[in-house]
Amino acid sequence: MRTHLFVPLALFLAACTGTVDPPDEQANIVIEGQVVPTDVGLACAGESSDAQAARVAIATVRAYVGLPPLSCDPQAAAAAQAHCNYVDLNRVFSHTEVKGNAGFTGVTVTERLAAAKFTLAPSGEVMATLVGSAAVMDWRGFMNSVYHRPFFLRAESTVFGYGGTAGCATFDFGKPKKSVPSAVSVVWPPDGATNVPRAFRADHETPNPVPGSTEVGSPISWVGNASLTKLDVKVYGPLGQIPIVVLTKDNDPAKLVRAGEVHVIPKAALAPRTQYSVTFRATADDKALLYRTTFTTGD
């Protein structure tokens, strides 16, 4: 699989992940006792089965961390679909389009959304060759990544558009033009999660979030937007504290992590069917913040 990420709009950079063979029994993330939320956001007219599955997957992810669902926006969906059509017609896989090529609707996601008469503020784009819910929830999908995951967990986002073909899924996100930064912070994997992937191929994400590394442990993320100081993160397994890499806006080598977001990457794959606990401590605006999560890995 290859997935691509459109990072904050001012940067216009892309990241991608490559193909890795799954463990024999690896499956989607599950939270025991949780069910599909009853509120899955508004559908777009004529929504495909893949688009519906993606909308429900996004709602499920956000419900797990206490966020409202994202509704389908018809203009964002039109822009996303047009971009996947362009990808297929030109046999390319990129966030940018070339004027004059078949199916061209705009060089950047901002231009493509404008061409589709999108009325909100663009807040990002991600792409995958997995489609529907798999692009979101599969162990190779966006939720088991560093640079892709935050788009699904940001409190300010309110809508998305899904476009897909057999080998392309594009998600375009939007938020109110006058949105006020939210004080909400969330952690992934959420507390109580089971069947969490044990590993993440850092070298299959471009740029590599842990340069020089190949297989590492599945990332843990704190997603908010407060300016953090005095950050301290610890991850514990059955044998005690494990070694980790902590990425923030200040030390991310790719400069893709935004302020208020923290990604914790175990230096080695996690053990199967094992419980881990994570503690985030930081200060924001002279206020002490504490977040915890405990999760169990899959096979």
Coordinates of C-alpha atoms in Angstrom, one line a residue:
M1 CA 0.0 0.0 0.0
R2 CA 1.0 3.6 -0.5
T3 CA -0.5 6.4 1.4
H4 CA 0.1 10.1 0.9
L5 CA -0.3 13.0 3.3
F6 CA -1.0 16.6 2.6
V7 CA 0.3 18.5 5.6
P8 CA -0.7 22.0 6.8
L9 CA -1.6 24.1 3.9
A10 CA 1.2 26.6 4.2
L11 CA 3.8 23.9 3.6
F12 CA 2.4 22.1 0.6
L13 CA 4.5 19.0 1.3
A14 CA 3.6 15.3 0.8
A15 CA 4.5 12.1 2.7
C16 CA 3.9 8.5 1.7
T17 CA 4.1 5.0 3.0
G18 CA 5.0 1.9 1.1
T19 CA 4.1 -1.8 1.0
V20 CA 4.6 -4.2 3.9
D21 CA 3.3 -7.8 4.2
P22 CA 0.9 -8.1 7.2
P23 CA 1.3 -10.6 10.0
D24 CA -0.9 -13.6 9.4
E25 CA -3.7 -12.6 11.9
Q26 CA -3.4 -8.8 11.9
A27 CA -6.7 -7.0 11.6
N28 CA -8.3 -3.7 12.2
I29 CA -8.1 -1.8 15.5
V30 CA -10.9 -2.8 17.8
I31 CA -12.1 -1.3 21.1
E32 CA -13.8 -4.0 23.2
G33 CA -17.3 -3.0 24.3
Q34 CA -17.5 -0.1 21.7
V35 CA -20.0 -0.2 18.9
V36 CA -20.4 1.8 15.7
P37 CA -21.7 5.3 16.7
T38 CA -25.3 6.1 15.9
D39 CA -24.2 9.6 14.7
V40 CA -22.0 9.1 11.7
G41 CA -22.4 12.5 10.1
L42 CA -24.4 13.6 7.1
A43 CA -24.1 11.7 3.9
C44 CA -23.7 13.2 0.4
A45 CA -26.3 12.5 -2.2
G46 CA -25.4 9.4 -4.3
E47 CA -22.8 8.3 -1.8
S48 CA -20.9 5.1 -2.9
S49 CA -20.5 2.1 -0.6
D50 CA -16.8 2.9 -0.1
A51 CA -17.6 6.6 0.7
Q52 CA -20.2 5.4 3.3
A53 CA -17.8 3.0 4.8
A54 CA -15.1 5.7 5.0
R55 CA -17.6 8.1 6.7
V56 CA -18.6 5.5 9.3
A57 CA -14.9 4.6 9.9
I58 CA -14.1 8.3 10.5
A59 CA -17.1 8.7 12.9
T60 CA -16.0 5.6 14.7
V61 CA -12.4 6.9 15.2
R62 CA -13.6 10.2 16.4
A63 CA -16.3 8.7 18.7
Y64 CA -13.5 6.6 20.3
V65 CA -11.8 9.8 21.5
G66 CA -15.0 11.8 22.2
L67 CA -15.1 13.9 19.0
P68 CA -18.2 14.5 16.8
P69 CA -18.3 12.9 13.4
L70 CA -17.4 14.6 10.1
S71 CA -20.2 15.1 7.6
C72 CA -19.7 14.6 3.9
D73 CA -19.4 17.8 2.0
P74 CA -20.5 17.5 -1.6
Q75 CA -18.0 20.0 -2.9
A76 CA -15.1 18.4 -1.1
A77 CA -16.3 15.0 -2.3
A78 CA -16.4 16.3 -5.9
A79 CA -12.8 17.6 -5.6
A80 CA -11.6 14.4 -4.1
Q81 CA -13.3 12.3 -6.7
A82 CA -11.9 14.4 -9.5
H83 CA -8.4 14.0 -8.1
C84 CA -8.7 10.2 -8.0
N85 CA -9.9 10.3 -11.6
Y86 CA -6.9 12.4 -12.5
V87 CA -4.6 9.9 -10.8
D88 CA -6.1 7.0 -12.8
L89 CA -6.1 8.8 -16.1
N90 CA -2.5 9.9 -15.8
R91 CA -1.2 6.9 -13.9
V92 CA 0.4 9.0 -11.2
F93 CA 0.0 9.1 -7.5
S94 CA 0.6 12.6 -6.2
H95 CA -1.2 15.5 -4.5
T96 CA -0.3 17.8 -7.3
E97 CA -1.8 17.9 -10.8
V98 CA -0.2 19.2 -14.0
K99 CA -2.2 21.7 -16.0
G100 CA -3.0 20.3 -19.5
N101 CA -3.1 16.7 -18.3
A102 CA -6.3 14.7 -18.7
G103 CA -8.7 15.4 -15.8
F104 CA -6.9 18.4 -14.5
T105 CA -8.9 20.5 -12.0
G106 CA -6.2 22.3 -10.0
V107 CA -2.5 22.0 -9.2
T108 CA -3.1 21.9 -5.4
V109 CA -5.8 20.7 -3.1
T110 CA -6.7 24.3 -2.4
E111 CA -7.2 25.0 -6.1
R112 CA -9.2 21.9 -6.6
L113 CA -11.5 22.6 -3.7
A114 CA -12.0 26.2 -5.0
A115 CA -12.8 24.8 -8.5
A116 CA -15.5 22.6 -6.8
K117 CA -16.9 25.8 -5.1
F118 CA -16.0 24.5 -1.6
T119 CA -17.2 27.2 0.9
L120 CA -15.2 26.3 4.0
A121 CA -11.6 26.5 4.8
P122 CA -9.4 23.6 3.5
S123 CA -7.7 21.7 6.3
G124 CA -5.8 19.0 4.4
E125 CA -5.7 16.1 2.1
V126 CA -4.6 12.5 2.5
M127 CA -4.5 9.8 -0.2
A128 CA -4.2 6.0 -0.2
T129 CA -4.4 3.0 -2.5
L130 CA -6.5 1.2 0.1
V131 CA -10.1 2.3 -0.2
G132 CA -13.2 2.8 2.0
S133 CA -12.9 2.0 5.7
A134 CA -9.6 0.1 5.1
A135 CA -7.8 3.3 4.2
V136 CA -8.7 4.6 7.7
M137 CA -8.7 1.6 10.0
D138 CA -6.6 -1.1 8.5
W139 CA -3.2 -1.7 10.2
R140 CA -1.6 -0.3 7.0
G141 CA -3.9 2.7 6.9
F142 CA -3.9 6.2 8.2
M143 CA -4.6 5.5 11.9
N144 CA -1.3 3.5 12.1
S145 CA 0.9 6.3 11.0
V146 CA 2.6 9.5 12.2
Y147 CA 2.0 12.2 9.6
H148 CA -1.5 11.0 8.4
R149 CA -3.3 10.2 11.7
P150 CA -3.8 13.8 13.0
F151 CA -6.2 14.8 10.2
F152 CA -8.8 12.4 11.5
L153 CA -8.4 13.6 15.1
R154 CA -8.3 17.4 14.9
A155 CA -11.2 18.9 16.8
E156 CA -11.6 21.9 14.4
S157 CA -12.4 19.8 11.4
T158 CA -16.1 19.5 10.6
V159 CA -16.4 18.0 7.1
F160 CA -14.6 15.8 4.6
G161 CA -15.0 14.6 1.1
Y162 CA -14.2 11.1 -0.1
G163 CA -13.3 10.2 -3.7
G164 CA -12.3 6.8 -4.9
T165 CA -11.4 4.5 -7.8
A166 CA -10.2 1.0 -7.7
G167 CA -6.6 2.0 -6.7
C168 CA -7.1 5.5 -5.2
A169 CA -8.9 7.0 -2.2
T170 CA -8.6 10.7 -1.6
F171 CA -9.9 12.4 1.6
D172 CA -10.2 16.2 1.6
F173 CA -10.9 17.9 5.0
G174 CA -12.5 21.2 5.8
K175 CA -13.2 23.5 8.8
P176 CA -15.2 26.8 9.4
K177 CA -13.4 29.8 8.0
K178 CA -13.6 31.6 11.3
S179 CA -13.0 28.6 13.5
V180 CA -11.6 29.3 17.0
P181 CA -8.8 27.0 18.1
S182 CA -10.2 24.2 20.2
A183 CA -8.9 23.4 23.7
V184 CA -9.7 19.8 23.1
S185 CA -6.8 17.3 23.1
V186 CA -7.2 13.6 22.3
V187 CA -4.9 10.6 22.5
W188 CA -4.6 7.6 20.0
P189 CA -4.8 4.7 20.6
P190 CA -7.7 5.5 22.9
D191 CA -7.8 4.2 26.4
G192 CA -9.0 0.6 26.4
A193 CA -8.1 -0.1 22.8
T194 CA -7.4 -3.7 21.8
N195 CA -5.9 -5.3 18.7
V196 CA -3.6 -2.3 18.3
P197 CA -0.9 -2.9 15.6
R198 CA 2.4 -3.9 17.1
A199 CA 4.6 -2.4 14.4
F200 CA 4.9 0.5 12.0
R201 CA 7.3 0.6 9.0
A202 CA 8.8 4.0 9.5
D203 CA 10.9 3.5 6.3
H204 CA 7.7 3.2 4.3
E205 CA 6.6 6.7 5.2
T206 CA 8.2 9.5 3.2
P207 CA 9.8 11.4 4.8
N208 CA 10.7 8.8 7.4
P209 CA 9.6 10.1 10.8
V210 CA 12.5 8.2 12.4
P211 CA 15.3 8.6 9.9
G212 CA 17.5 5.5 9.7
S213 CA 14.8 3.2 11.2
T214 CA 12.9 0.5 9.5
E215 CA 10.3 -1.3 11.6
V216 CA 9.4 0.4 14.9
G217 CA 6.5 0.2 17.3
S218 CA 3.1 1.4 16.5
P219 CA 2.9 5.2 17.2
I220 CA 1.0 6.8 20.1
S221 CA -0.3 10.4 19.5
W222 CA -1.5 13.3 21.5
V223 CA -3.4 15.6 19.2
G224 CA -4.3 19.2 20.3
N225 CA -3.1 22.7 19.4
A226 CA -1.8 24.2 22.7
S227 CA 1.8 25.4 22.8
L228 CA 3.4 22.8 25.0
T229 CA 6.4 23.1 27.3
K230 CA 8.0 20.8 29.9
L231 CA 6.9 17.8 27.9
D232 CA 7.5 14.4 29.5
V233 CA 6.3 11.1 28.0
K234 CA 6.7 7.6 29.3
V235 CA 5.6 4.2 27.9
Y236 CA 5.5 1.2 30.1
G237 CA 5.1 -2.5 29.2
P238 CA 5.0 -5.6 31.5
L239 CA 8.8 -5.3 32.0
G240 CA 8.9 -1.6 32.7
Q241 CA 9.6 1.5 30.7
I242 CA 10.4 1.0 27.0
P243 CA 12.7 3.2 24.8
I244 CA 10.8 5.7 22.6
V245 CA 11.3 8.5 20.1
V246 CA 9.2 11.6 20.8
L247 CA 8.4 13.9 17.9
T248 CA 7.1 17.4 18.3
K249 CA 7.0 20.6 16.3
D250 CA 10.4 21.5 17.7
N251 CA 12.3 18.3 16.8
D252 CA 10.5 16.7 13.9
P253 CA 13.1 16.3 11.2
A254 CA 10.5 16.8 8.4
K255 CA 8.9 19.8 10.0
L256 CA 5.4 18.3 9.5
V257 CA 4.2 18.0 13.1
R258 CA 2.2 21.0 14.1
A259 CA 2.2 22.8 17.5
G260 CA 0.3 20.9 20.2
E261 CA 0.8 17.5 18.6
V262 CA 3.1 14.9 20.0
H263 CA 3.9 11.5 18.4
V264 CA 5.6 8.8 20.4
I265 CA 7.3 6.0 18.5
P266 CA 8.6 2.9 20.3
K267 CA 12.0 2.1 19.0
A268 CA 11.1 -1.6 18.5
A269 CA 8.0 -3.5 17.6
L270 CA 5.7 -4.1 20.5
A271 CA 5.1 -7.5 21.9
P272 CA 1.9 -9.4 20.8
R273 CA -1.2 -9.5 23.0
T274 CA 0.5 -7.2 25.5
Q275 CA -0.9 -4.3 27.5
Y276 CA 1.0 -1.0 27.4
S277 CA 0.4 2.3 29.3
V278 CA 1.4 5.8 28.2
T279 CA 1.6 9.0 30.2
F280 CA 1.8 12.4 28.7
R281 CA 2.7 15.3 31.0
A282 CA 3.2 18.9 29.8
T283 CA 2.6 22.5 30.6
A284 CA 0.4 24.9 28.4
D285 CA -0.2 28.5 29.4
D286 CA 1.2 27.7 32.9
K287 CA -1.4 24.9 33.3
A288 CA -0.3 21.4 34.0
L289 CA -1.7 18.8 31.6
L290 CA -1.9 15.1 32.1
Y291 CA -3.1 12.5 29.6
R292 CA -3.0 8.7 29.9
T293 CA -3.9 5.8 27.7
T294 CA -3.7 2.0 28.1
F295 CA -4.0 -0.3 25.2
T296 CA -3.4 -3.9 24.2
T297 CA -1.7 -5.1 21.0
G298 CA -2.9 -7.7 18.6
D299 CA -1.2 -10.8 17.3

